């Protein structure tokens, strides 16, 4: 058992305190030097030199303050905050460019319309409007994403690894070159966010669908967008990627052939070579219908696997691009057939419609069965009603009656 130490007296305590070393008083004993933090700089691209920190601070005084937006705007700088979300274009920019080009051409032709006289003004306007409409449709549907569409309103999960659900409209738009997925909240503002997505995944030549889907995963897009995009990946068991990519590739090629036929039809009807222009217009409609038949056979309306979006199922149906291509193809076929029949039965009226005179050269007779204006059939001398006597000059009979005297040969030769 240990005994506690005996208490020390005041004298002993004073001796112990005097034996301890004294600590330095608070605060510097030497006057502080001015802190000169040096940074590296250069003059005229030569050797680097050291600049004192105070010099840099003096130059920084003349810069606009980051906490004063008015002063920054006065110096031509942007504000240190985002004013809001960027505005979005209401439609596809490619379709907008195509429509703008053809509308500009239409307005240009309408401006010069008053210079045409009589009934030919209406005929000319009908031809121009019809031709521009067919050309605009052939180009627009080739870049459209409205061949197969589907939309559903549902309650679905919003983000991965989250139990929060949203009420939204989910749209699926499949085109010849890719798929477009939309997600719009009802209302748009939910969970303190603006739910309004429009994402495109393409499979055209030079584009890789799998890489675009991987980038969408890295961005962290909402679950409905990633779910539908995953159904169109090459590795998906649904097989939608192979069907729609193959159908889009060949349908696009057929529509480009139809566009070339449309160009040839316009050239031949303007030369004018009416019968071949009619055939090219008929070929334009036939190629459009062939493209629709191939697309319908390669892409079934019922997908192999159901597309479940929360509490609802998304179904496909043919979109506006499919039906407008069908209407344009039937229009081209009907116009081509009507022009071919008119060329066979009433070629004079067809020539009048295209501003051609039927009796420009009475020595030529155009035979519709032999190809129109490129194959003229000349009248024979027996069919010509005019006299075939060739008038002779007055000196001709006298010259014929005169006989040349015989020449005498020289016996010396």
Coordinates of C-alpha atoms in Angstrom, one line a residue:
X1 CA 0.0 0.0 0.0
X2 CA 1.5 3.3 -1.1
X3 CA 1.4 6.4 1.0
X4 CA 0.4 9.8 -0.6
X5 CA 3.1 12.3 -1.0
X6 CA 3.4 15.0 1.7
X7 CA 2.1 18.5 0.7
X8 CA 4.7 21.0 -0.3
X9 CA 5.2 24.3 1.4
X10 CA 4.9 27.6 -0.3
X11 CA 8.7 28.1 -0.3
X12 CA 9.3 24.8 -2.2
X13 CA 6.7 25.8 -4.8
X14 CA 8.4 29.1 -5.4
X15 CA 11.8 27.4 -5.9
X16 CA 10.3 25.0 -8.4
X17 CA 8.7 27.8 -10.5
X18 CA 11.9 29.8 -10.5
X19 CA 13.8 26.8 -11.9
X20 CA 11.5 26.3 -14.9
X21 CA 12.5 28.0 -18.2
X22 CA 10.6 31.1 -19.2
X23 CA 8.5 30.9 -22.4
X24 CA 8.8 33.6 -25.1
X25 CA 6.1 36.3 -24.9
X26 CA 3.3 36.3 -27.5
X27 CA 3.9 38.3 -30.7
X28 CA 7.1 38.8 -32.8
X29 CA 10.1 40.3 -31.2
X30 CA 11.4 41.5 -34.6
X31 CA 9.3 43.9 -36.7
X32 CA 7.6 41.9 -39.5
X33 CA 8.9 42.1 -43.0
X34 CA 6.5 42.9 -45.8
X35 CA 5.5 39.6 -47.4
X36 CA 6.7 39.5 -51.0
X37 CA 5.3 36.4 -52.6
X38 CA 7.0 36.2 -56.0
X39 CA 5.5 34.9 -59.1
X40 CA 7.2 34.2 -62.4
X41 CA 6.7 36.3 -65.4
X42 CA 8.5 37.2 -68.6
X43 CA 9.2 40.3 -70.7
X44 CA 9.1 40.1 -74.4
X45 CA 9.5 36.3 -74.5
X46 CA 13.0 36.6 -72.9
X47 CA 14.3 35.3 -69.6
X48 CA 11.7 34.9 -66.8
X49 CA 11.8 37.4 -64.0
X50 CA 10.2 37.5 -60.6
X51 CA 7.3 39.9 -60.0
X52 CA 6.4 40.9 -56.4
X53 CA 3.0 40.0 -55.2
X54 CA 2.2 43.6 -54.4
X55 CA 2.6 44.5 -58.1
X56 CA 0.1 41.8 -59.1
X57 CA -2.4 43.0 -56.5
X58 CA -2.2 46.5 -57.8
X59 CA -3.0 45.3 -61.3
X60 CA -5.9 43.3 -60.0
X61 CA -7.5 46.4 -58.5
X62 CA -8.3 47.6 -62.0
X63 CA -10.2 44.4 -63.0
X64 CA -14.0 44.3 -62.6
X65 CA -15.3 42.7 -59.4
X66 CA -16.9 39.3 -59.7
X67 CA -19.5 40.3 -57.2
X68 CA -20.7 43.3 -59.3
X69 CA -22.6 42.1 -62.4
X70 CA -23.3 45.7 -63.5
X71 CA -19.7 46.5 -63.5
X72 CA -18.8 43.3 -65.4
X73 CA -21.5 44.1 -68.0
X74 CA -20.1 47.6 -68.4
X75 CA -16.7 46.1 -69.2
X76 CA -18.2 43.7 -71.8
X77 CA -18.0 40.6 -69.7
X78 CA -20.8 38.1 -69.0
X79 CA -22.7 37.8 -65.8
X80 CA -21.4 35.3 -63.3
X81 CA -24.6 33.3 -63.4
X82 CA -26.7 31.5 -66.0
X83 CA -29.8 33.5 -67.0
X84 CA -31.9 30.4 -67.6
X85 CA -32.2 27.3 -69.8
X86 CA -31.3 27.7 -73.5
X87 CA -34.3 28.1 -75.8
X88 CA -35.0 25.0 -78.0
X89 CA -36.0 25.0 -81.7
X90 CA -39.6 23.8 -82.1
X91 CA -38.7 21.4 -85.0
X92 CA -35.9 19.5 -86.6
X93 CA -33.4 21.8 -88.1
X94 CA -32.8 19.6 -91.2
X95 CA -36.6 19.7 -92.0
X96 CA -36.6 23.4 -91.4
X97 CA -33.8 24.0 -93.9
X98 CA -35.6 21.8 -96.5
X99 CA -38.9 23.5 -96.1
X100 CA -37.3 27.0 -96.2
X101 CA -35.5 26.2 -99.5
X102 CA -38.6 25.0 -101.2
X103 CA -40.8 27.8 -99.8
X104 CA -38.2 30.3 -101.1
X105 CA -38.4 28.8 -104.6
X106 CA -42.2 28.9 -104.5
X107 CA -42.3 32.5 -103.5
X108 CA -39.8 33.4 -106.2
X109 CA -42.0 31.7 -108.9
X110 CA -45.1 33.4 -107.5
X111 CA -43.4 36.8 -107.8
X112 CA -42.9 36.3 -111.5
X113 CA -46.4 34.8 -112.0
X114 CA -48.1 38.1 -113.1
X115 CA -45.8 38.2 -116.2
X116 CA -47.6 35.2 -117.6
X117 CA -50.8 35.9 -119.6
X118 CA -54.1 34.2 -120.0
X119 CA -54.9 30.7 -118.9
X120 CA -51.3 29.7 -119.0
X121 CA -50.8 31.4 -115.7
X122 CA -53.0 28.9 -113.9
X123 CA -51.5 25.9 -115.8
X124 CA -48.0 27.2 -115.0
X125 CA -48.9 27.7 -111.3
X126 CA -50.3 24.2 -111.0
X127 CA -47.2 22.6 -112.5
X128 CA -44.8 24.6 -110.2
X129 CA -46.7 24.0 -107.0
X130 CA -47.1 20.3 -107.7
X131 CA -43.5 19.8 -108.6
X132 CA -42.1 21.6 -105.6
X133 CA -44.5 19.7 -103.3
X134 CA -43.3 16.4 -104.6
X135 CA -39.6 17.3 -104.3
X136 CA -40.0 18.7 -100.8
X137 CA -41.8 15.6 -99.6
X138 CA -39.1 13.3 -101.0
X139 CA -36.4 15.1 -99.2
X140 CA -38.2 15.8 -95.9
X141 CA -39.4 12.2 -95.3
X142 CA -35.9 10.9 -95.9
X143 CA -34.6 12.9 -92.8
X144 CA -37.8 12.7 -90.8
X145 CA -38.2 10.6 -87.6
X146 CA -42.0 10.1 -87.9
X147 CA -42.1 6.8 -89.8
X148 CA -43.2 4.8 -86.7
X149 CA -44.4 6.6 -83.6
X150 CA -45.8 5.8 -80.2
X151 CA -46.8 7.8 -77.2
X152 CA -48.2 7.0 -73.7
X153 CA -49.0 8.9 -70.5
X154 CA -47.8 7.0 -67.5
X155 CA -46.4 7.1 -64.0
X156 CA -42.8 5.9 -64.0
X157 CA -39.6 6.1 -62.1
X158 CA -37.4 9.1 -62.8
X159 CA -33.8 8.2 -61.9
X160 CA -31.9 5.0 -61.3
X161 CA -31.5 3.9 -57.7
X162 CA -34.3 6.2 -56.6
X163 CA -37.9 5.5 -55.4
X164 CA -39.3 8.8 -56.7
X165 CA -41.9 8.5 -59.5
X166 CA -43.1 11.1 -61.9
X167 CA -46.2 11.6 -64.2
X168 CA -45.0 12.1 -67.7
X169 CA -45.7 11.7 -71.4
X170 CA -43.3 9.3 -73.1
X171 CA -42.9 9.5 -76.9
X172 CA -41.0 7.2 -79.3
X173 CA -40.3 8.4 -82.9
X174 CA -38.5 6.1 -85.2
X175 CA -37.1 7.3 -88.5
X176 CA -35.0 6.0 -91.4
X177 CA -31.8 7.1 -89.7
X178 CA -32.4 6.7 -86.0
X179 CA -34.8 6.9 -83.1
X180 CA -35.9 10.0 -81.1
X181 CA -37.2 9.6 -77.5
X182 CA -39.1 12.4 -75.7
X183 CA -40.0 12.7 -72.0
X184 CA -42.3 15.5 -70.9
X185 CA -43.5 15.8 -67.4
X186 CA -47.2 16.6 -66.6
X187 CA -46.7 19.2 -65.3
X188 CA -43.2 20.0 -66.5
X189 CA -42.0 21.2 -63.1
X190 CA -41.7 18.1 -60.8
X191 CA -39.2 17.2 -58.1
X192 CA -37.7 20.7 -58.3
X193 CA -36.6 20.0 -61.9
X194 CA -37.7 20.8 -65.4
X195 CA -38.7 17.4 -67.0
X196 CA -38.5 18.0 -70.7
X197 CA -36.1 15.7 -72.6
X198 CA -35.7 15.1 -76.3
X199 CA -32.9 12.7 -77.1
X200 CA -31.8 11.3 -80.5
X201 CA -29.9 8.1 -81.2
X202 CA -28.8 7.5 -84.8
X203 CA -27.7 4.5 -86.8
X204 CA -26.9 6.1 -90.1
X205 CA -23.7 5.5 -92.0
X206 CA -20.8 6.7 -89.9
X207 CA -22.8 6.7 -86.6
X208 CA -22.6 4.1 -83.9
X209 CA -25.7 3.5 -81.9
X210 CA -23.9 1.6 -79.1
X211 CA -21.5 4.5 -78.4
X212 CA -24.3 7.0 -78.3
X213 CA -26.1 4.8 -75.8
X214 CA -23.0 4.6 -73.7
X215 CA -22.7 8.4 -73.6
X216 CA -26.4 8.6 -72.5
X217 CA -25.6 6.3 -69.6
X218 CA -22.7 8.5 -68.6
X219 CA -24.9 11.6 -68.7
X220 CA -27.4 10.0 -66.4
X221 CA -30.5 10.4 -68.5
X222 CA -33.9 9.5 -66.9
X223 CA -34.9 5.9 -66.7
X224 CA -37.7 6.0 -69.4
X225 CA -35.3 7.4 -72.0
X226 CA -32.6 4.8 -71.2
X227 CA -35.1 2.0 -71.2
X228 CA -36.4 2.7 -74.7
X229 CA -32.9 3.4 -76.0
X230 CA -31.7 0.1 -74.7
X231 CA -34.4 -1.8 -76.6
X232 CA -32.9 -0.5 -79.9
X233 CA -29.3 -1.5 -79.1
X234 CA -27.6 -4.1 -81.2
X235 CA -27.2 -6.5 -78.2
X236 CA -30.9 -6.2 -77.2
X237 CA -32.9 -9.5 -77.4
X238 CA -35.8 -7.6 -79.0
X239 CA -34.0 -7.3 -82.3
X240 CA -35.5 -3.9 -83.1
X241 CA -32.1 -2.5 -84.1
X242 CA -31.5 -4.9 -86.9
X243 CA -35.1 -4.6 -88.3
X244 CA -35.3 -0.8 -88.3
X245 CA -31.7 -0.2 -89.4
X246 CA -32.1 -2.5 -92.4
X247 CA -35.5 -1.1 -93.3
X248 CA -34.3 2.5 -92.9
X249 CA -31.2 1.9 -95.0
X250 CA -32.9 0.4 -98.0
X251 CA -36.0 2.6 -97.9
X252 CA -33.8 5.7 -97.8
X253 CA -31.9 4.4 -100.9
X254 CA -35.1 3.8 -102.8
X255 CA -36.4 7.3 -101.9
X256 CA -33.1 8.8 -103.2
X257 CA -33.8 7.0 -106.5
X258 CA -37.3 8.4 -106.6
X259 CA -35.8 11.9 -106.0
X260 CA -33.5 11.5 -109.0
X261 CA -36.5 10.4 -111.1
X262 CA -38.3 13.5 -110.0
X263 CA -35.3 15.7 -111.2
X264 CA -35.3 13.9 -114.6
X265 CA -39.0 14.4 -114.9
X266 CA -38.7 18.1 -114.4
X267 CA -35.8 18.4 -116.9
X268 CA -37.7 16.4 -119.6
X269 CA -40.9 18.3 -119.1
X270 CA -39.0 21.5 -119.5
X271 CA -37.0 20.6 -122.7
X272 CA -39.9 19.6 -123.5
X273 CA -39.9 15.8 -124.0
X274 CA -43.4 15.1 -122.8
X275 CA -43.6 11.3 -123.2
X276 CA -40.4 10.6 -121.3
X277 CA -41.2 13.2 -118.6
X278 CA -44.5 11.3 -118.0
X279 CA -42.6 8.1 -117.7
X280 CA -40.2 9.6 -115.2
X281 CA -43.0 11.0 -113.1
X282 CA -44.7 7.6 -113.1
X283 CA -41.3 6.0 -112.0
X284 CA -41.1 8.5 -109.2
X285 CA -44.4 7.3 -107.7
X286 CA -43.6 3.7 -108.3
X287 CA -40.3 3.9 -106.4
X288 CA -42.0 5.7 -103.5
X289 CA -44.6 2.9 -103.2
X290 CA -41.8 0.3 -103.4
X291 CA -40.0 2.0 -100.5
X292 CA -43.2 1.9 -98.4
X293 CA -43.8 -1.8 -99.2
X294 CA -40.2 -2.7 -98.1
X295 CA -40.5 -0.7 -94.9
X296 CA -43.8 -2.2 -94.0
X297 CA -42.5 -5.8 -94.6
X298 CA -39.3 -5.2 -92.6
X299 CA -40.8 -3.5 -89.5
X300 CA -43.8 -5.1 -87.9
X301 CA -46.3 -2.9 -86.0
X302 CA -46.2 -5.3 -82.9
X303 CA -42.6 -5.4 -81.5
X304 CA -41.2 -8.8 -80.4
X305 CA -41.0 -7.7 -76.8
X306 CA -43.5 -5.3 -75.0
X307 CA -42.3 -1.8 -74.1
X308 CA -43.6 -1.3 -70.5
X309 CA -43.4 2.2 -69.2
X310 CA -44.3 2.1 -65.6
X311 CA -48.0 1.3 -65.4
X312 CA -48.6 1.4 -69.2
X313 CA -47.4 -0.3 -72.4
X314 CA -46.2 1.7 -75.4
X315 CA -47.5 0.6 -78.8
X316 CA -46.3 1.5 -82.3
X317 CA -48.3 2.8 -85.3
X318 CA -47.3 4.3 -88.7
X319 CA -46.4 8.0 -88.5
X320 CA -47.1 11.1 -90.6
X321 CA -44.0 10.5 -92.8
X322 CA -45.3 7.1 -93.9
X323 CA -48.7 8.4 -94.9
X324 CA -47.6 11.5 -96.6
X325 CA -45.1 9.4 -98.7
X326 CA -48.0 7.1 -99.6
X327 CA -50.2 10.0 -100.7
X328 CA -47.3 11.6 -102.7
X329 CA -46.5 8.3 -104.4
X330 CA -50.2 7.8 -105.4
X331 CA -50.3 11.3 -106.7
X332 CA -47.3 10.8 -108.9
X333 CA -48.7 7.5 -110.3
X334 CA -52.0 9.1 -111.1
X335 CA -50.5 12.2 -112.7
X336 CA -48.0 10.0 -114.7
X337 CA -50.8 7.7 -116.0
X338 CA -53.1 10.7 -116.8
X339 CA -50.3 12.3 -118.8
X340 CA -49.4 9.1 -120.7
X341 CA -53.1 8.6 -121.6
X342 CA -53.4 12.2 -122.7
X343 CA -50.3 11.9 -124.8
X344 CA -51.8 8.9 -126.5
X345 CA -55.3 10.2 -127.1
X346 CA -55.1 14.0 -127.1
X347 CA -51.5 15.1 -127.6
X348 CA -52.5 18.6 -128.8
X349 CA -54.2 19.4 -125.4
X350 CA -51.2 18.1 -123.5
X351 CA -48.9 20.3 -125.6
X352 CA -51.2 23.3 -124.9
X353 CA -51.0 22.5 -121.2
X354 CA -47.2 22.6 -121.3
X355 CA -47.3 25.8 -123.4
X356 CA -46.3 24.2 -126.7
X357 CA -47.8 25.0 -130.1
X358 CA -48.9 21.9 -132.1
X359 CA -48.4 23.4 -135.6
X360 CA -45.0 25.1 -135.3
X361 CA -43.6 23.2 -138.3
X362 CA -46.1 21.8 -140.9
X363 CA -43.5 19.7 -142.6
X364 CA -43.2 17.5 -139.5
X365 CA -45.9 15.2 -138.0
X366 CA -45.3 13.9 -134.5
X367 CA -46.2 10.4 -133.9
X368 CA -47.2 9.6 -130.2
X369 CA -46.3 6.0 -130.6
X370 CA -42.7 6.6 -131.7
X371 CA -41.6 8.6 -128.6
X372 CA -43.1 12.1 -129.1
X373 CA -40.8 15.0 -130.0
X374 CA -37.6 13.0 -130.2
X375 CA -38.9 10.8 -133.0
X376 CA -40.4 12.9 -135.8
X377 CA -41.8 11.1 -138.8
X378 CA -41.3 13.1 -142.0
X379 CA -44.0 13.0 -144.7
X380 CA -43.2 11.3 -148.0
X381 CA -43.5 13.0 -151.3
X382 CA -46.6 10.9 -152.2
X383 CA -48.4 12.0 -149.0
X384 CA -47.6 15.7 -149.4
X385 CA -50.6 17.7 -150.9
X386 CA -48.4 20.3 -152.4
X387 CA -47.0 20.0 -155.9
X388 CA -43.5 18.6 -156.2
X389 CA -42.6 20.4 -159.4
X390 CA -39.3 22.2 -159.1
X391 CA -39.4 25.5 -161.0
X392 CA -36.6 26.2 -163.4
X393 CA -35.0 29.4 -164.3
X394 CA -35.5 31.1 -167.8
X395 CA -32.1 30.3 -169.0
X396 CA -32.4 26.6 -168.3
X397 CA -34.5 25.6 -171.3
X398 CA -32.3 27.5 -173.7
X399 CA -29.2 25.9 -172.3
X400 CA -30.8 22.5 -172.7
X401 CA -31.8 23.0 -176.3
X402 CA -28.3 24.1 -177.4
X403 CA -26.1 21.4 -178.7
X404 CA -22.4 21.6 -178.3
X405 CA -20.6 21.4 -181.7
X406 CA -18.3 18.4 -182.1
X407 CA -14.7 19.0 -181.5
X408 CA -12.2 18.3 -184.3
X409 CA -9.1 16.4 -183.5
X410 CA -5.8 17.6 -184.8
X411 CA -4.2 15.1 -187.2
X412 CA -0.8 16.4 -186.4
X413 CA -1.3 15.1 -182.8

